[in-house]
PDB file of C-alpha atoms in Angstrom:
ATOM      1  CA  MET A   1       0.172   0.006   0.148  1.00  0.00           C
ATOM      2  CA  ALA A   2       1.426   3.267  -1.102  1.00  0.00           C
ATOM      3  CA  VAL A   3       2.110   5.975   1.878  1.00  0.00           C
ATOM      4  CA  ASP A   4       2.196   9.571   1.582  1.00  0.00           C
ATOM      5  CA  ARG A   5       5.674  10.828   1.203  1.00  0.00           C
ATOM      6  CA  GLU A   6       6.871  13.974   2.839  1.00  0.00           C
ATOM      7  CA  SER A   7       9.305  16.003   0.773  1.00  0.00           C
ATOM      8  CA  LEU A   8      12.357  17.689   2.254  1.00  0.00           C
ATOM      9  CA  PRO A   9      11.525  21.282   3.394  1.00  0.00           C
ATOM     10  CA  ASP A  10      12.537  24.278   1.442  1.00  0.00           C
ATOM     11  CA  GLY A  11      16.034  25.398   2.388  1.00  0.00           C
ATOM     12  CA  THR A  12      17.219  22.118   3.094  1.00  0.00           C
ATOM     13  CA  VAL A  13      21.118  21.955   2.470  1.00  0.00           C
ATOM     14  CA  LEU A  14      22.423  18.476   1.319  1.00  0.00           C
ATOM     15  CA  GLY A  15      26.372  18.965   0.471  1.00  0.00           C
ATOM     16  CA  PRO A  16      26.967  21.886  -1.769  1.00  0.00           C
ATOM     17  CA  TYR A  17      23.418  21.881  -2.925  1.00  0.00           C
ATOM     18  CA  HIS A  18      20.674  24.269  -1.335  1.00  0.00           C
ATOM     19  CA  LEU A  19      17.184  22.890  -2.068  1.00  0.00           C
ATOM     20  CA  GLN A  20      14.640  25.656  -2.922  1.00  0.00           C
ATOM     21  CA  HIS A  21      11.380  23.766  -3.379  1.00  0.00           C
ATOM     22  CA  HIS A  22       9.763  20.513  -4.361  1.00  0.00           C
ATOM     23  CA  ILE A  23       8.586  20.421  -8.031  1.00  0.00           C
ATOM     24  CA  ALA A  24       7.671  16.853  -9.003  1.00  0.00           C
ATOM     25  CA  GLN A  25       7.302  13.329  -7.994  1.00  0.00           C
ATOM     26  CA  GLY A  26       7.399  10.109  -9.666  1.00  0.00           C
ATOM     27  CA  GLY A  27       6.942   6.351  -8.601  1.00  0.00           C
ATOM     28  CA  PHE A  28      10.574   6.160  -7.123  1.00  0.00           C
ATOM     29  CA  SER A  29      11.567   9.541  -6.638  1.00  0.00           C
ATOM     30  CA  LEU A  30      10.835  13.091  -5.438  1.00  0.00           C
ATOM     31  CA  ILE A  31      12.321  16.090  -7.429  1.00  0.00           C
ATOM     32  CA  TYR A  32      13.685  19.324  -6.111  1.00  0.00           C
ATOM     33  CA  GLU A  33      15.066  22.841  -7.536  1.00  0.00           C
ATOM     34  CA  GLY A  34      17.871  24.206  -6.124  1.00  0.00           C
ATOM     35  CA  TYR A  35      21.361  25.464  -6.637  1.00  0.00           C
ATOM     36  CA  ASP A  36      24.986  24.712  -6.066  1.00  0.00           C
ATOM     37  CA  ASP A  37      26.478  26.889  -3.494  1.00  0.00           C
ATOM     38  CA  ASP A  38      30.055  26.555  -4.739  1.00  0.00           C
ATOM     39  CA  SER A  39      29.059  27.571  -8.448  1.00  0.00           C
ATOM     40  CA  GLY A  40      25.808  29.288  -8.014  1.00  0.00           C
ATOM     41  CA  GLU A  41      24.523  27.257 -10.819  1.00  0.00           C
ATOM     42  CA  GLU A  42      20.639  25.987 -10.837  1.00  0.00           C
ATOM     43  CA  VAL A  43      20.324  22.192 -10.473  1.00  0.00           C
ATOM     44  CA  VAL A  44      17.568  19.537 -10.170  1.00  0.00           C
ATOM     45  CA  VAL A  45      18.135  17.044  -7.372  1.00  0.00           C
ATOM     46  CA  LYS A  46      16.413  13.837  -7.345  1.00  0.00           C
ATOM     47  CA  GLU A  47      15.783  11.843  -4.230  1.00  0.00           C
ATOM     48  CA  TYR A  48      15.234   8.056  -3.947  1.00  0.00           C
ATOM     49  CA  MET A  49      12.005   7.929  -2.301  1.00  0.00           C
ATOM     50  CA  PRO A  50       9.948   4.893  -3.780  1.00  0.00           C
ATOM     51  CA  LYS A  51       6.153   5.477  -2.964  1.00  0.00           C
ATOM     52  CA  LYS A  52       5.109   2.028  -2.324  1.00  0.00           C
ATOM     53  CA  ILE A  53       7.734   1.063   0.604  1.00  0.00           C
ATOM     54  CA  ALA A  54       9.274   4.250   2.007  1.00  0.00           C
ATOM     55  CA  ARG A  55       8.562   7.082   4.024  1.00  0.00           C
ATOM     56  CA  ARG A  56      10.323  10.093   5.933  1.00  0.00           C
ATOM     57  CA  GLY A  57      11.490   9.215   9.329  1.00  0.00           C
ATOM     58  CA  HIS A  58      13.544  11.138  11.937  1.00  0.00           C
ATOM     59  CA  ALA A  59      16.108  13.868  10.868  1.00  0.00           C
ATOM     60  CA  GLN A  60      15.176  13.762   7.313  1.00  0.00           C
ATOM     61  CA  ARG A  61      16.206  10.124   6.889  1.00  0.00           C
ATOM     62  CA  VAL A  62      14.279   7.913   4.297  1.00  0.00           C
ATOM     63  CA  ILE A  63      13.238   4.737   5.967  1.00  0.00           C
ATOM     64  CA  PRO A  64      11.201   1.716   4.883  1.00  0.00           C
ATOM     65  CA  SER A  65       7.526   2.258   5.482  1.00  0.00           C
ATOM     66  CA  ASP A  66       7.339  -1.198   7.057  1.00  0.00           C
ATOM     67  CA  PRO A  67      10.137  -3.409   8.703  1.00  0.00           C
ATOM     68  CA  ALA A  68       9.296  -6.213   6.151  1.00  0.00           C
ATOM     69  CA  LEU A  69      10.131  -3.826   3.374  1.00  0.00           C
ATOM     70  CA  ALA A  70      13.567  -3.059   4.336  1.00  0.00           C
ATOM     71  CA  GLU A  71      15.198  -5.539   2.133  1.00  0.00           C
ATOM     72  CA  SER A  72      13.289  -4.317  -1.070  1.00  0.00           C
ATOM     73  CA  PHE A  73      14.305  -0.581   0.048  1.00  0.00           C
ATOM     74  CA  GLN A  74      17.927  -1.271   0.337  1.00  0.00           C
ATOM     75  CA  ARG A  75      17.850  -3.428  -2.920  1.00  0.00           C
ATOM     76  CA  GLY A  76      16.250  -0.471  -4.811  1.00  0.00           C
ATOM     77  CA  ARG A  77      18.641   2.094  -3.216  1.00  0.00           C
ATOM     78  CA  ARG A  78      21.697   0.187  -4.267  1.00  0.00           C
ATOM     79  CA  LEU A  79      20.418  -0.111  -7.707  1.00  0.00           C
ATOM     80  CA  PHE A  80      19.442   3.439  -8.160  1.00  0.00           C
ATOM     81  CA  PHE A  81      22.890   4.172  -7.052  1.00  0.00           C
ATOM     82  CA  GLN A  82      24.580   1.943  -9.273  1.00  0.00           C
ATOM     83  CA  GLU A  83      22.448   2.799 -12.390  1.00  0.00           C
ATOM     84  CA  VAL A  84      23.219   6.583 -11.971  1.00  0.00           C
ATOM     85  CA  LYS A  85      26.910   5.836 -11.701  1.00  0.00           C
ATOM     86  CA  ALA A  86      26.668   3.884 -15.166  1.00  0.00           C
ATOM     87  CA  LEU A  87      24.603   6.972 -16.550  1.00  0.00           C
ATOM     88  CA  ALA A  88      27.106   9.540 -15.478  1.00  0.00           C
ATOM     89  CA  SER A  89      29.313   7.830 -18.087  1.00  0.00           C
ATOM     90  CA  LEU A  90      27.285   8.648 -21.004  1.00  0.00           C
ATOM     91  CA  GLN A  91      27.634  11.823 -23.260  1.00  0.00           C
ATOM     92  CA  HIS A  92      25.092  12.779 -25.498  1.00  0.00           C
ATOM     93  CA  PRO A  93      23.338  15.972 -26.351  1.00  0.00           C
ATOM     94  CA  SER A  94      19.913  14.588 -25.796  1.00  0.00           C
ATOM     95  CA  ILE A  95      20.604  12.983 -22.427  1.00  0.00           C
ATOM     96  CA  VAL A  96      20.600  14.832 -19.432  1.00  0.00           C
ATOM     97  CA  ARG A  97      24.098  15.515 -17.701  1.00  0.00           C
ATOM     98  CA  VAL A  98      24.542  13.753 -14.371  1.00  0.00           C
ATOM     99  CA  VAL A  99      26.461  16.609 -12.289  1.00  0.00           C
ATOM    100  CA  ASP A 100      26.571  14.679  -8.931  1.00  0.00           C
ATOM    101  CA  PHE A 101      25.359  11.388  -7.274  1.00  0.00           C
ATOM    102  CA  PHE A 102      25.744  10.660  -3.511  1.00  0.00           C
ATOM    103  CA  LEU A 103      24.463   8.902  -0.633  1.00  0.00           C
ATOM    104  CA  ALA A 104      22.763  10.717   2.401  1.00  0.00           C
ATOM    105  CA  ASN A 105      19.852  10.554   4.666  1.00  0.00           C
ATOM    106  CA  GLU A 106      19.981   6.938   4.264  1.00  0.00           C
ATOM    107  CA  THR A 107      18.947   7.135   0.575  1.00  0.00           C
ATOM    108  CA  ALA A 108      20.477   8.255  -2.658  1.00  0.00           C
ATOM    109  CA  TYR A 109      20.543  11.395  -4.686  1.00  0.00           C
ATOM    110  CA  LEU A 110      20.921  12.332  -8.258  1.00  0.00           C
ATOM    111  CA  VAL A 111      21.955  15.799  -9.458  1.00  0.00           C
ATOM    112  CA  MET A 112      21.443  17.276 -12.822  1.00  0.00           C
ATOM    113  CA  PRO A 113      21.540  20.706 -14.500  1.00  0.00           C
ATOM    114  CA  ASN A 114      18.337  22.748 -14.427  1.00  0.00           C
ATOM    115  CA  GLU A 115      17.755  23.247 -18.046  1.00  0.00           C
ATOM    116  CA  ARG A 116      15.115  25.930 -18.951  1.00  0.00           C
ATOM    117  CA  GLY A 117      12.533  25.092 -21.482  1.00  0.00           C
ATOM    118  CA  ARG A 118       9.101  23.249 -21.557  1.00  0.00           C
ATOM    119  CA  ASN A 119       7.934  19.768 -21.118  1.00  0.00           C
ATOM    120  CA  LEU A 120       6.731  17.892 -24.316  1.00  0.00           C
ATOM    121  CA  GLY A 121       3.927  16.281 -22.537  1.00  0.00           C
ATOM    122  CA  ALA A 122       2.487  19.754 -21.363  1.00  0.00           C
ATOM    123  CA  TYR A 123       2.921  20.974 -24.896  1.00  0.00           C
ATOM    124  CA  VAL A 124       1.253  18.108 -26.289  1.00  0.00           C
ATOM    125  CA  GLN A 125      -1.828  18.631 -24.046  1.00  0.00           C
ATOM    126  CA  GLU A 126      -1.618  22.485 -24.450  1.00  0.00           C
ATOM    127  CA  ARG A 127      -1.794  21.891 -28.551  1.00  0.00           C
ATOM    128  CA  ARG A 128      -4.208  18.946 -28.340  1.00  0.00           C
ATOM    129  CA  GLY A 129      -2.077  17.141 -31.022  1.00  0.00           C
ATOM    130  CA  GLY A 130      -1.812  18.113 -34.379  1.00  0.00           C
ATOM    131  CA  LEU A 131       2.114  18.772 -33.978  1.00  0.00           C
ATOM    132  CA  SER A 132       3.993  19.175 -37.275  1.00  0.00           C
ATOM    133  CA  THR A 133       6.094  16.591 -38.955  1.00  0.00           C
ATOM    134  CA  THR A 134       8.981  18.892 -38.868  1.00  0.00           C
ATOM    135  CA  PHE A 135       8.502  19.203 -35.163  1.00  0.00           C
ATOM    136  CA  ILE A 136       8.101  15.703 -34.472  1.00  0.00           C
ATOM    137  CA  LEU A 137      11.262  14.574 -36.365  1.00  0.00           C
ATOM    138  CA  SER A 138      13.341  17.559 -34.591  1.00  0.00           C
ATOM    139  CA  VAL A 139      12.427  16.019 -31.364  1.00  0.00           C
ATOM    140  CA  PHE A 140      12.436  12.157 -32.022  1.00  0.00           C
ATOM    141  CA  ILE A 141      15.340  11.638 -34.301  1.00  0.00           C
ATOM    142  CA  PRO A 142      17.783  12.967 -31.467  1.00  0.00           C
ATOM    143  CA  ILE A 143      15.657  11.097 -28.701  1.00  0.00           C
ATOM    144  CA  LEU A 144      16.168   7.932 -30.998  1.00  0.00           C
ATOM    145  CA  ASP A 145      19.842   8.566 -31.240  1.00  0.00           C
ATOM    146  CA  ALA A 146      20.180   8.988 -27.476  1.00  0.00           C
ATOM    147  CA  LEU A 147      18.231   5.668 -26.857  1.00  0.00           C
ATOM    148  CA  SER A 148      20.316   3.982 -29.349  1.00  0.00           C
ATOM    149  CA  LEU A 149      23.550   4.873 -27.260  1.00  0.00           C
ATOM    150  CA  LEU A 150      21.832   3.430 -24.144  1.00  0.00           C
ATOM    151  CA  HIS A 151      20.930   0.151 -26.047  1.00  0.00           C
ATOM    152  CA  GLN A 152      24.480  -0.155 -27.457  1.00  0.00           C
ATOM    153  CA  ARG A 153      25.419   0.220 -23.872  1.00  0.00           C
ATOM    154  CA  ALA A 154      23.122  -2.561 -22.822  1.00  0.00           C
ATOM    155  CA  MET A 155      20.759  -0.292 -20.917  1.00  0.00           C
ATOM    156  CA  VAL A 156      16.965   0.406 -21.585  1.00  0.00           C
ATOM    157  CA  HIS A 157      15.131   3.574 -20.385  1.00  0.00           C
ATOM    158  CA  LEU A 158      11.851   1.718 -19.805  1.00  0.00           C
ATOM    159  CA  ASP A 159       9.921   4.954 -19.289  1.00  0.00           C
ATOM    160  CA  VAL A 160       9.825   6.988 -22.487  1.00  0.00           C
ATOM    161  CA  LYS A 161       7.041   9.285 -22.822  1.00  0.00           C
ATOM    162  CA  PRO A 162       6.448  12.950 -23.735  1.00  0.00           C
ATOM    163  CA  GLY A 163       6.327  13.636 -20.039  1.00  0.00           C
ATOM    164  CA  ASN A 164       9.870  12.526 -19.817  1.00  0.00           C
ATOM    165  CA  ILE A 165      10.837  14.865 -23.002  1.00  0.00           C
ATOM    166  CA  HIS A 166      12.260  18.291 -22.049  1.00  0.00           C
ATOM    167  CA  LEU A 167      12.585  20.800 -24.848  1.00  0.00           C
ATOM    168  CA  ARG A 168      15.133  23.372 -24.600  1.00  0.00           C
ATOM    169  CA  HIS A 169      15.614  26.538 -26.699  1.00  0.00           C
ATOM    170  CA  GLY A 170      14.948  25.826 -30.201  1.00  0.00           C
ATOM    171  CA  ASP A 171      13.051  22.722 -29.214  1.00  0.00           C
ATOM    172  CA  ARG A 172      16.084  20.559 -28.694  1.00  0.00           C
ATOM    173  CA  PRO A 173      15.167  17.872 -26.766  1.00  0.00           C
ATOM    174  CA  ILE A 174      16.731  15.926 -23.754  1.00  0.00           C
ATOM    175  CA  LEU A 175      15.392  12.797 -22.440  1.00  0.00           C
ATOM    176  CA  LEU A 176      14.783  12.799 -18.625  1.00  0.00           C
ATOM    177  CA  ASP A 177      14.134  10.416 -15.728  1.00  0.00           C
ATOM    178  CA  LEU A 178      17.258   8.321 -16.107  1.00  0.00           C
ATOM    179  CA  GLY A 179      16.665   7.236 -12.731  1.00  0.00           C
ATOM    180  CA  ALA A 180      14.358   4.682 -14.234  1.00  0.00           C
ATOM    181  CA  VAL A 181      17.015   3.268 -16.647  1.00  0.00           C
ATOM    182  CA  HIS A 182      17.946  -0.546 -16.213  1.00  0.00           C
ATOM    183  CA  PRO A 183      21.036  -2.427 -17.065  1.00  0.00           C
ATOM    184  CA  LEU A 184      19.646  -5.045 -19.587  1.00  0.00           C
ATOM    185  CA  LYS A 185      19.884  -8.524 -18.136  1.00  0.00           C
ATOM    186  CA  ARG A 186      19.146 -11.767 -19.686  1.00  0.00           C
ATOM    187  CA  GLY A 187      15.888 -13.265 -18.414  1.00  0.00           C
ATOM    188  CA  ARG A 188      14.872  -9.703 -16.973  1.00  0.00           C
ATOM    189  CA  THR A 189      11.497  -9.607 -15.494  1.00  0.00           C
ATOM    190  CA  ARG A 190       9.183  -7.047 -14.444  1.00  0.00           C
ATOM    191  CA  GLY A 191      10.304  -6.426 -10.852  1.00  0.00           C
ATOM    192  CA  GLY A 192      10.150  -2.881  -9.844  1.00  0.00           C
ATOM    193  CA  GLN A 193       9.744  -1.233 -13.290  1.00  0.00           C
ATOM    194  CA  VAL A 194       7.395   1.592 -13.792  1.00  0.00           C
ATOM    195  CA  ILE A 195       4.449   1.175 -15.997  1.00  0.00           C
ATOM    196  CA  THR A 196       2.721   4.030 -17.668  1.00  0.00           C
ATOM    197  CA  ALA A 197      -0.391   3.205 -19.372  1.00  0.00           C
ATOM    198  CA  GLY A 198      -0.526   3.882 -23.150  1.00  0.00           C
ATOM    199  CA  TYR A 199       3.556   3.935 -23.569  1.00  0.00           C
ATOM    200  CA  SER A 200       4.373   0.722 -21.605  1.00  0.00           C
ATOM    201  CA  PRO A 201       4.093  -2.393 -23.972  1.00  0.00           C
ATOM    202  CA  LEU A 202       2.610  -5.621 -22.811  1.00  0.00           C
ATOM    203  CA  GLU A 203       5.802  -7.305 -21.854  1.00  0.00           C
ATOM    204  CA  GLN A 204       6.438  -4.467 -19.136  1.00  0.00           C
ATOM    205  CA  TYR A 205       2.844  -5.391 -17.548  1.00  0.00           C
ATOM    206  CA  LEU A 206       3.928  -9.189 -17.295  1.00  0.00           C
ATOM    207  CA  ARG A 207       5.683 -10.867 -14.545  1.00  0.00           C
ATOM    208  CA  ASP A 208       7.863 -13.063 -17.359  1.00  0.00           C
ATOM    209  CA  GLY A 209       7.703 -10.247 -19.745  1.00  0.00           C
ATOM    210  CA  ARG A 210      10.837 -10.125 -22.159  1.00  0.00           C
ATOM    211  CA  VAL A 211      11.908  -6.492 -21.524  1.00  0.00           C
ATOM    212  CA  GLY A 212      14.420  -5.100 -23.893  1.00  0.00           C
ATOM    213  CA  PRO A 213      15.435  -2.166 -26.470  1.00  0.00           C
ATOM    214  CA  TRP A 214      12.300  -3.021 -28.446  1.00  0.00           C
ATOM    215  CA  THR A 215      10.161  -2.013 -25.258  1.00  0.00           C
ATOM    216  CA  ASP A 216      11.689   1.506 -25.506  1.00  0.00           C
ATOM    217  CA  VAL A 217      10.828   1.437 -29.400  1.00  0.00           C
ATOM    218  CA  TYR A 218       7.092   0.800 -28.554  1.00  0.00           C
ATOM    219  CA  ALA A 219       7.248   3.867 -26.019  1.00  0.00           C
ATOM    220  CA  VAL A 220       8.772   5.952 -28.782  1.00  0.00           C
ATOM    221  CA  GLY A 221       6.022   5.059 -31.325  1.00  0.00           C
ATOM    222  CA  ALA A 222       3.383   5.515 -28.604  1.00  0.00           C
ATOM    223  CA  SER A 223       4.940   9.160 -28.059  1.00  0.00           C
ATOM    224  CA  ILE A 224       5.100  10.111 -31.528  1.00  0.00           C
ATOM    225  CA  ARG A 225       1.394   9.152 -31.962  1.00  0.00           C
ATOM    226  CA  ALA A 226       0.333  10.966 -28.946  1.00  0.00           C
ATOM    227  CA  CYS A 227       2.163  14.459 -30.558  1.00  0.00           C
ATOM    228  CA  MET A 228      -0.229  13.538 -33.659  1.00  0.00           C
ATOM    229  CA  ASP A 229      -3.343  12.855 -31.637  1.00  0.00           C
ATOM    230  CA  GLY A 230      -3.347  14.614 -28.602  1.00  0.00           C
ATOM    231  CA  GLN A 231      -3.981  12.033 -26.337  1.00  0.00           C
ATOM    232  CA  THR A 232      -2.421   8.893 -24.704  1.00  0.00           C
ATOM    233  CA  PRO A 233      -2.733   5.890 -26.993  1.00  0.00           C
ATOM    234  CA  LEU A 234      -4.731   2.922 -25.926  1.00  0.00           C
ATOM    235  CA  PRO A 235      -3.206   0.998 -23.022  1.00  0.00           C
ATOM    236  CA  ALA A 236      -1.571  -2.248 -24.169  1.00  0.00           C
ATOM    237  CA  PRO A 237      -3.508  -4.586 -22.034  1.00  0.00           C
ATOM    238  CA  GLN A 238      -6.682  -3.301 -23.518  1.00  0.00           C
ATOM    239  CA  ARG A 239      -5.356  -3.776 -26.964  1.00  0.00           C
ATOM    240  CA  GLN A 240      -4.365  -7.445 -26.198  1.00  0.00           C
ATOM    241  CA  GLN A 241      -8.124  -7.955 -25.188  1.00  0.00           C
ATOM    242  CA  GLN A 242      -9.646  -6.130 -28.048  1.00  0.00           C
ATOM    243  CA  ASP A 243      -7.233  -3.890 -30.296  1.00  0.00           C
ATOM    244  CA  THR A 244      -9.478  -1.059 -31.443  1.00  0.00           C
ATOM    245  CA  LEU A 245      -6.447   1.068 -32.142  1.00  0.00           C
ATOM    246  CA  THR A 246      -6.782   2.506 -35.654  1.00  0.00           C
ATOM    247  CA  PRO A 247      -3.405   2.089 -37.376  1.00  0.00           C
ATOM    248  CA  ALA A 248      -1.718   5.579 -37.783  1.00  0.00           C
ATOM    249  CA  THR A 249      -1.582   4.992 -41.648  1.00  0.00           C
ATOM    250  CA  VAL A 250      -5.332   5.273 -41.549  1.00  0.00           C
ATOM    251  CA  GLU A 251      -5.998   7.506 -38.536  1.00  0.00           C
ATOM    252  CA  PHE A 252      -3.921  10.182 -39.797  1.00  0.00           C
ATOM    253  CA  LYS A 253      -3.492   9.725 -43.661  1.00  0.00           C
ATOM    254  CA  THR A 254      -4.485  13.141 -44.384  1.00  0.00           C
ATOM    255  CA  ARG A 255      -2.328  14.918 -42.126  1.00  0.00           C
ATOM    256  CA  TYR A 256       1.182  13.177 -42.069  1.00  0.00           C
ATOM    257  CA  PRO A 257       3.498  11.593 -44.534  1.00  0.00           C
ATOM    258  CA  PRO A 258       2.711   7.856 -44.960  1.00  0.00           C
ATOM    259  CA  GLU A 259       6.388   6.860 -44.407  1.00  0.00           C
ATOM    260  CA  LEU A 260       6.481   8.382 -40.900  1.00  0.00           C
ATOM    261  CA  LEU A 261       3.097   6.771 -39.995  1.00  0.00           C
ATOM    262  CA  GLU A 262       4.413   3.466 -41.118  1.00  0.00           C
ATOM    263  CA  GLN A 263       7.261   3.799 -38.864  1.00  0.00           C
ATOM    264  CA  VAL A 264       4.757   4.437 -35.973  1.00  0.00           C
ATOM    265  CA  ASP A 265       2.649   1.724 -36.507  1.00  0.00           C
ATOM    266  CA  TRP A 266       5.764  -0.608 -36.891  1.00  0.00           C
ATOM    267  CA  ALA A 267       7.045   0.728 -33.483  1.00  0.00           C
ATOM    268  CA  MET A 268       3.581  -0.069 -31.732  1.00  0.00           C
ATOM    269  CA  ARG A 269       3.340  -3.744 -32.988  1.00  0.00           C
ATOM    270  CA  MET A 270       2.007  -5.844 -29.992  1.00  0.00           C
ATOM    271  CA  ASP A 271       4.227  -8.812 -30.730  1.00  0.00           C
ATOM    272  CA  ILE A 272       7.996  -8.158 -29.735  1.00  0.00           C
ATOM    273  CA  GLU A 273       9.349  -9.730 -32.947  1.00  0.00           C
ATOM    274  CA  GLN A 274       7.377  -7.667 -35.268  1.00  0.00           C
ATOM    275  CA  ARG A 275       8.622  -4.169 -33.935  1.00  0.00           C
ATOM    276  CA  PRO A 276      12.145  -2.552 -34.579  1.00  0.00           C
ATOM    277  CA  GLN A 277      14.541  -4.425 -32.127  1.00  0.00           C
ATOM    278  CA  ASP A 278      16.298  -1.308 -30.914  1.00  0.00           C
ATOM    279  CA  ALA A 279      16.187   2.367 -31.413  1.00  0.00           C
ATOM    280  CA  GLY A 280      18.921   2.498 -33.850  1.00  0.00           C
ATOM    281  CA  GLU A 281      16.964   0.201 -36.335  1.00  0.00           C
ATOM    282  CA  LEU A 282      13.999   2.562 -36.210  1.00  0.00           C
ATOM    283  CA  LEU A 283      16.174   5.664 -36.448  1.00  0.00           C
ATOM    284  CA  CYS A 284      17.675   4.158 -39.557  1.00  0.00           C
ATOM    285  CA  ALA A 285      14.165   3.154 -40.974  1.00  0.00           C
ATOM    286  CA  ILE A 286      12.744   6.667 -40.367  1.00  0.00           C
ATOM    287  CA  LEU A 287      16.020   8.588 -41.888  1.00  0.00           C
ATOM    288  CA  LYS A 288      15.693   6.243 -45.003  1.00  0.00           C
ATOM    289  CA  LYS A 289      12.196   6.833 -45.636  1.00  0.00           C
ATOM    290  CA  VAL A 290      11.550  10.385 -44.494  1.00  0.00           C
ATOM    291  CA  ASP A 291      14.477  12.238 -46.207  1.00  0.00           C
ATOM    292  CA  LYS A 292      12.900  15.275 -47.143  1.00  0.00           C
ATOM    293  CA  GLY A 293      11.671  15.706 -43.433  1.00  0.00           C
ATOM    294  CA  VAL A 294      15.232  15.242 -42.223  1.00  0.00           C
ATOM    295  CA  GLU A 295      16.433  17.928 -44.483  1.00  0.00           C
ATOM    296  CA  SER A 296      14.052  20.491 -43.470  1.00  0.00           C
ATOM    297  CA  ILE A 297      15.058  19.974 -39.555  1.00  0.00           C
ATOM    298  CA  SER A 298      18.605  20.119 -40.245  1.00  0.00           C
ATOM    299  CA  GLU A 299      18.912  23.460 -38.633  1.00  0.00           C
ATOM    300  CA  LEU A 300      16.845  22.523 -35.760  1.00  0.00           C
ATOM    301  CA  SER A 301      18.854  19.368 -34.631  1.00  0.00           C
ATOM    302  CA  ASN A 302      22.641  18.518 -33.768  1.00  0.00           C
ATOM    303  CA  PRO A 303      24.373  18.493 -37.158  1.00  0.00           C
ATOM    304  CA  GLU A 304      26.824  16.055 -36.305  1.00  0.00           C
ATOM    305  CA  MET A 305      24.345  13.553 -34.856  1.00  0.00           C
ATOM    306  CA  LEU A 306      22.402  13.910 -38.155  1.00  0.00           C
ATOM    307  CA  ARG A 307      25.594  13.431 -40.216  1.00  0.00           C
ATOM    308  CA  ALA A 308      26.475  10.380 -38.295  1.00  0.00           C
ATOM    309  CA  ALA A 309      22.699   9.011 -38.341  1.00  0.00           C
ATOM    310  CA  ARG A 310      22.461   9.371 -42.202  1.00  0.00           C
ATOM    311  CA  GLN A 311      25.990   7.422 -42.396  1.00  0.00           C
ATOM    312  CA  LEU A 312      24.341   4.786 -40.597  1.00  0.00           C
ATOM    313  CA  ALA A 313      21.097   4.778 -42.401  1.00  0.00           C
ATOM    314  CA  SER A 314      23.018   4.842 -45.736  1.00  0.00           C
ATOM    315  CA  SER A 315      25.096   1.580 -44.605  1.00  0.00           C
TER     316      SER A 315
END
């Protein structure tokens, strides 16, 4: 049973970081805005605080909500810390930079730069969908390139969705919530994974589901569709029972290039084997089939990344 999670009070100091206020929360964390006392730079601090098994104890400590949950809490904290350490080694213009990570208050903290901009999920809701082909490509080509790097490092994100994509000036995207990223392991099961209805494919719901890079691919396809439709796609379990989701090639045929719509439908196939097997495969397909769209966004995306992606697509 989930418990109310008490956030750290405004003004809390954690090492060199001065927390100003609590701004958001996820299934496994509380998120704060603050600044680095040493450099003066604005930062975002994520605190490991799983809502189902933890609460705030004495002297700001994070403790299991029940003694029987202590082992699960400690295992999750250890994995959070290990995964953030791995992410700190990643260098990509569309992956949020890890400034620092440390243990305090019996839990773990991730520190990231505070990048000014807007959230893609909020923008989709505000516009009610209908985002242009150029905009969609300018956002998702860099995101796919970033996911491709994760997949090459045997890591999966497992919570790709518009709400986890931040748009900086010029709509340059950054993939957020890297605390959800997991090392890819043979035979990996569901345990502890975040599930977001509409964006998580069926294998994420199943205890013995085969999760992998193809799981992120489904989420990308669902996110692109949300940009077109303005609403969250039908959840995967409902699609399994009765798939009433109209193919994108039919639903949006008068509004978007068929080549792009074909890739969205391919990414959102229910059968794992019928999807692109990783982000790189989907990225290559998009670059090959939507060449005119790629040319039109060359000034909005990272030129070096686009050149490298085109070389990959032509190989």
